[in-house]
Amino acid sequence: MKNIYPRLLLTLALLITLTSSTTKNIDSKIDFTDLECNTCNKKSATYIDKYQLQEHYAPYADVATKTIKIALHFWQNDSGGGNWNLNDSAHVARLHWIENSINKKLRINRKPSHPVRPVSEEIRDLKLQIEFVEMYAYQEEKHYRSRSISSLNNYVRNSYQERINNIFPIHITNGKYGGAAGMANMATTNVKSKNAGIVTFASEHNPSSDYAWASHLLHELGHNFGLKHTYKSGLGGGNETTYIKHQDFLWDVFGASPGIATPNGTPKDSLNVCYHDGYFRCDYKDPSTTCTNNLMGGTGTGGYTSVLQAGRMHKALALTNMRRYIKGDPYSEVAIEITTDEKIDFNLRLFKSVIVKSGATLTITCKLYMPNQGNIVVEKGGNLIVAGLISSEVEGNYGWEGNIIVNPGGKVYVLDGANIKFTNDGKIVLNEDNNIKGTIEYASSSIEN
């Protein structure tokens, strides 16, 4: 192994910035004419046919488990009453029981009450966990009965910024909203958005309801991960699409045939299925209803998450603002192999290494965030074109600690305007075999530390 560029072997943060517009060193066999740097337009086949699809993210054995950091914010009246008491050890113990109950539901997924796919194909471990990292109490009569996630988030952000920046907020108030037990914000592809969260209308007076509250919190978290109701709800939260050709259609919940469920209403046409029945006391064992035990089904006994629903949850952790709340740096040892040309023209966080195989070109025009344990390996005959950003998104890290490893016969092109942000031992390694080296070519000779 030989390092051709010793200036890349830095123990401090390294920023590669290309400032010249010259392209005289670029291999003429690759056409860069129409390639725009720092372009995030989501028009590539890579996005449309792969990364925007929920099934691509299904959490099978090769997927890393992600833990979501959560802070509980308890809004009390001015006298400090009307909500959970964090000075009461029994209350705190119950809250941790609820935390463990949620994690058990995520770790041991229930079997579907009305299976569509073979049960053997269902996913047992959803590869998601939560952690109540902080609990706070506020004596604020003004917000005691609030149901507004944004106003509660803004209050905490303006007064205690460190409590909310990268910790998912759950607000517990004595508010009301129709017959709903709480509200949630949906995930957004604006990864800088800080408006995620839940407001739930639950107090401490009834320990027997702790199990139901755990199920309710998991349901609301489902909304933050992009899941919607599988029944027709008029209280908000959104309803899943019933159009069988839609990319987010949950065929493993509704079935793939129109009218498969007893309708709450008549399907609009032959390409739409019907919603399931759904209300809190609906018995999914009653054959006269179409209630199910799905997590988003609106029943008090819900908890099952389908493969496609689980995939959408992990999709949110790759593409949306929910990824800012991931604890640490999850990593799977099973690498992603690029075997055909792919283009990252969208903001993506990965949890695996990447191997660019012979005959394939990986082009990055937007932002790719890598795990610090992960590498990008360019094999013989493979190409990596960097026309955007490569870095890490781990909290507290300036850059990426991984390596770009270029094997003999592999090529890396770093174009004008691209950024590769390394930190600590992150570097570009050009391997050598029988005097044949991996190569890296720049649109500029400028490397700034």
PDB file of C-alpha atoms in Angstrom, residues 161-285:
ATOM      1  CA  GLN A 161     -30.956  25.343  23.243  1.00  0.00           C
ATOM      2  CA  GLU A 162     -28.771  22.434  24.340  1.00  0.00           C
ATOM      3  CA  ARG A 163     -31.880  20.452  25.298  1.00  0.00           C
ATOM      4  CA  ILE A 164     -33.295  20.179  21.804  1.00  0.00           C
ATOM      5  CA  ASN A 165     -30.687  20.664  19.056  1.00  0.00           C
ATOM      6  CA  ASN A 166     -29.932  17.008  18.333  1.00  0.00           C
ATOM      7  CA  ILE A 167     -32.291  15.292  20.766  1.00  0.00           C
ATOM      8  CA  PHE A 168     -35.773  14.312  19.628  1.00  0.00           C
ATOM      9  CA  PRO A 169     -38.397  16.125  21.750  1.00  0.00           C
ATOM     10  CA  ILE A 170     -41.496  14.546  23.260  1.00  0.00           C
ATOM     11  CA  HIS A 171     -43.675  17.112  25.045  1.00  0.00           C
ATOM     12  CA  ILE A 172     -46.129  15.924  27.682  1.00  0.00           C
ATOM     13  CA  THR A 173     -48.926  18.420  28.352  1.00  0.00           C
ATOM     14  CA  ASN A 174     -52.558  18.438  29.481  1.00  0.00           C
ATOM     15  CA  GLY A 175     -53.757  19.699  26.121  1.00  0.00           C
ATOM     16  CA  LYS A 176     -56.602  18.343  24.016  1.00  0.00           C
ATOM     17  CA  TYR A 177     -57.260  17.838  20.316  1.00  0.00           C
ATOM     18  CA  GLY A 178     -60.576  16.189  19.596  1.00  0.00           C
ATOM     19  CA  GLY A 179     -60.348  12.579  20.656  1.00  0.00           C
ATOM     20  CA  ALA A 180     -56.655  12.252  19.831  1.00  0.00           C
ATOM     21  CA  ALA A 181     -54.145  11.210  22.462  1.00  0.00           C
ATOM     22  CA  GLY A 182     -51.394  13.295  20.895  1.00  0.00           C
ATOM     23  CA  MET A 183     -49.915  14.780  17.741  1.00  0.00           C
ATOM     24  CA  ALA A 184     -46.720  14.411  15.739  1.00  0.00           C
ATOM     25  CA  ASN A 185     -44.847  16.120  12.925  1.00  0.00           C
ATOM     26  CA  MET A 186     -43.987  14.198   9.776  1.00  0.00           C
ATOM     27  CA  ALA A 187     -40.399  13.752   8.606  1.00  0.00           C
ATOM     28  CA  THR A 188     -39.083  16.219   6.023  1.00  0.00           C
ATOM     29  CA  THR A 189     -36.272  15.972   3.483  1.00  0.00           C
ATOM     30  CA  ASN A 190     -35.115  19.365   4.740  1.00  0.00           C
ATOM     31  CA  VAL A 191     -32.455  17.686   6.857  1.00  0.00           C
ATOM     32  CA  LYS A 192     -31.727  20.933   8.713  1.00  0.00           C
ATOM     33  CA  SER A 193     -35.296  21.208   9.981  1.00  0.00           C
ATOM     34  CA  LYS A 194     -35.553  21.224  13.767  1.00  0.00           C
ATOM     35  CA  ASN A 195     -39.325  20.934  13.924  1.00  0.00           C
ATOM     36  CA  ALA A 196     -39.628  17.213  14.573  1.00  0.00           C
ATOM     37  CA  GLY A 197     -41.387  16.135  17.725  1.00  0.00           C
ATOM     38  CA  ILE A 198     -44.425  14.820  19.535  1.00  0.00           C
ATOM     39  CA  VAL A 199     -46.918  16.398  21.908  1.00  0.00           C
ATOM     40  CA  THR A 200     -48.874  13.872  23.945  1.00  0.00           C
ATOM     41  CA  PHE A 201     -51.754  14.480  26.341  1.00  0.00           C
ATOM     42  CA  ALA A 202     -50.868  12.078  29.121  1.00  0.00           C
ATOM     43  CA  SER A 203     -50.479  12.615  32.847  1.00  0.00           C
ATOM     44  CA  GLU A 204     -49.246  10.340  35.585  1.00  0.00           C
ATOM     45  CA  HIS A 205     -52.517   9.565  37.352  1.00  0.00           C
ATOM     46  CA  ASN A 206     -53.138   6.073  35.925  1.00  0.00           C
ATOM     47  CA  PRO A 207     -50.268   3.547  36.042  1.00  0.00           C
ATOM     48  CA  SER A 208     -52.470   0.917  34.414  1.00  0.00           C
ATOM     49  CA  SER A 209     -52.361   2.948  31.179  1.00  0.00           C
ATOM     50  CA  ASP A 210     -48.551   2.890  30.886  1.00  0.00           C
ATOM     51  CA  TYR A 211     -48.620   0.025  28.381  1.00  0.00           C
ATOM     52  CA  ALA A 212     -51.146   1.851  26.202  1.00  0.00           C
ATOM     53  CA  TRP A 213     -49.080   5.051  26.460  1.00  0.00           C
ATOM     54  CA  ALA A 214     -45.996   3.170  25.247  1.00  0.00           C
ATOM     55  CA  SER A 215     -47.976   1.968  22.221  1.00  0.00           C
ATOM     56  CA  HIS A 216     -49.269   5.489  21.639  1.00  0.00           C
ATOM     57  CA  LEU A 217     -45.750   6.990  21.732  1.00  0.00           C
ATOM     58  CA  LEU A 218     -44.517   4.391  19.256  1.00  0.00           C
ATOM     59  CA  HIS A 219     -47.462   5.206  16.963  1.00  0.00           C
ATOM     60  CA  GLU A 220     -46.593   8.918  17.099  1.00  0.00           C
ATOM     61  CA  LEU A 221     -42.923   8.134  16.458  1.00  0.00           C
ATOM     62  CA  GLY A 222     -44.154   6.231  13.411  1.00  0.00           C
ATOM     63  CA  HIS A 223     -45.562   9.509  12.067  1.00  0.00           C
ATOM     64  CA  ASN A 224     -42.193  11.207  12.559  1.00  0.00           C
ATOM     65  CA  PHE A 225     -40.652   8.378  10.544  1.00  0.00           C
ATOM     66  CA  GLY A 226     -43.103   9.069   7.715  1.00  0.00           C
ATOM     67  CA  LEU A 227     -45.792   6.478   8.482  1.00  0.00           C
ATOM     68  CA  LYS A 228     -49.473   7.371   8.119  1.00  0.00           C
ATOM     69  CA  HIS A 229     -52.748   5.854   9.256  1.00  0.00           C
ATOM     70  CA  THR A 230     -53.920   2.615   7.683  1.00  0.00           C
ATOM     71  CA  TYR A 231     -57.479   3.649   8.533  1.00  0.00           C
ATOM     72  CA  LYS A 232     -59.314   6.766   7.399  1.00  0.00           C
ATOM     73  CA  SER A 233     -58.760   9.328  10.114  1.00  0.00           C
ATOM     74  CA  GLY A 234     -60.173  12.822  10.173  1.00  0.00           C
ATOM     75  CA  LEU A 235     -58.142  14.011  13.157  1.00  0.00           C
ATOM     76  CA  GLY A 236     -54.852  14.551  11.351  1.00  0.00           C
ATOM     77  CA  GLY A 237     -51.744  12.443  11.130  1.00  0.00           C
ATOM     78  CA  GLY A 238     -52.406  11.712   7.486  1.00  0.00           C
ATOM     79  CA  ASN A 239     -53.677   8.577   5.798  1.00  0.00           C
ATOM     80  CA  GLU A 240     -51.687   6.122   3.732  1.00  0.00           C
ATOM     81  CA  THR A 241     -52.165   6.132  -0.014  1.00  0.00           C
ATOM     82  CA  THR A 242     -54.573   3.499  -1.295  1.00  0.00           C
ATOM     83  CA  TYR A 243     -53.435   3.908  -4.908  1.00  0.00           C
ATOM     84  CA  ILE A 244     -51.739   0.635  -5.782  1.00  0.00           C
ATOM     85  CA  LYS A 245     -49.276   2.209  -8.249  1.00  0.00           C
ATOM     86  CA  HIS A 246     -47.975   4.810  -5.807  1.00  0.00           C
ATOM     87  CA  GLN A 247     -44.351   4.325  -4.745  1.00  0.00           C
ATOM     88  CA  ASP A 248     -45.375   4.386  -1.064  1.00  0.00           C
ATOM     89  CA  PHE A 249     -48.286   1.968  -1.385  1.00  0.00           C
ATOM     90  CA  LEU A 250     -48.120  -0.598   1.426  1.00  0.00           C
ATOM     91  CA  TRP A 251     -49.110  -3.726  -0.457  1.00  0.00           C
ATOM     92  CA  ASP A 252     -47.991  -5.849   2.498  1.00  0.00           C
ATOM     93  CA  VAL A 253     -50.591  -4.083   4.662  1.00  0.00           C
ATOM     94  CA  PHE A 254     -53.500  -3.572   2.266  1.00  0.00           C
ATOM     95  CA  GLY A 255     -52.858  -6.332  -0.238  1.00  0.00           C
ATOM     96  CA  ALA A 256     -52.171  -5.801  -3.896  1.00  0.00           C
ATOM     97  CA  SER A 257     -55.728  -6.232  -5.153  1.00  0.00           C
ATOM     98  CA  PRO A 258     -58.289  -3.400  -5.139  1.00  0.00           C
ATOM     99  CA  GLY A 259     -61.155  -3.897  -2.694  1.00  0.00           C
ATOM    100  CA  ILE A 260     -59.337  -6.557  -0.677  1.00  0.00           C
ATOM    101  CA  ALA A 261     -60.635  -5.108   2.584  1.00  0.00           C
ATOM    102  CA  THR A 262     -64.274  -4.563   3.514  1.00  0.00           C
ATOM    103  CA  PRO A 263     -64.608  -0.895   2.618  1.00  0.00           C
ATOM    104  CA  ASN A 264     -65.301   2.012   4.908  1.00  0.00           C
ATOM    105  CA  GLY A 265     -66.320   3.543   1.575  1.00  0.00           C
ATOM    106  CA  THR A 266     -66.296   2.535  -2.052  1.00  0.00           C
ATOM    107  CA  PRO A 267     -62.889   2.654  -3.785  1.00  0.00           C
ATOM    108  CA  LYS A 268     -62.659   5.505  -6.252  1.00  0.00           C
ATOM    109  CA  ASP A 269     -61.651   3.171  -9.075  1.00  0.00           C
ATOM    110  CA  SER A 270     -60.045  -0.164  -9.826  1.00  0.00           C
ATOM    111  CA  LEU A 271     -56.600   1.094  -8.838  1.00  0.00           C
ATOM    112  CA  ASN A 272     -57.493   1.912  -5.227  1.00  0.00           C
ATOM    113  CA  VAL A 273     -57.887  -0.420  -2.271  1.00  0.00           C
ATOM    114  CA  CYS A 274     -59.950   0.382   0.813  1.00  0.00           C
ATOM    115  CA  TYR A 275     -58.820   1.618   4.200  1.00  0.00           C
ATOM    116  CA  HIS A 276     -59.135  -0.678   7.165  1.00  0.00           C
ATOM    117  CA  ASP A 277     -61.565  -0.019   9.969  1.00  0.00           C
ATOM    118  CA  GLY A 278     -59.878   1.726  12.854  1.00  0.00           C
ATOM    119  CA  TYR A 279     -60.897   2.976  16.280  1.00  0.00           C
ATOM    120  CA  PHE A 280     -59.382   2.444  19.708  1.00  0.00           C
ATOM    121  CA  ARG A 281     -61.657  -0.348  20.935  1.00  0.00           C
ATOM    122  CA  CYS A 282     -61.965  -2.110  17.574  1.00  0.00           C
ATOM    123  CA  ASP A 283     -61.329  -5.834  17.984  1.00  0.00           C
ATOM    124  CA  TYR A 284     -59.150  -7.143  15.162  1.00  0.00           C
ATOM    125  CA  LYS A 285     -60.355 -10.679  15.991  1.00  0.00           C
TER     126      LYS A 285
END
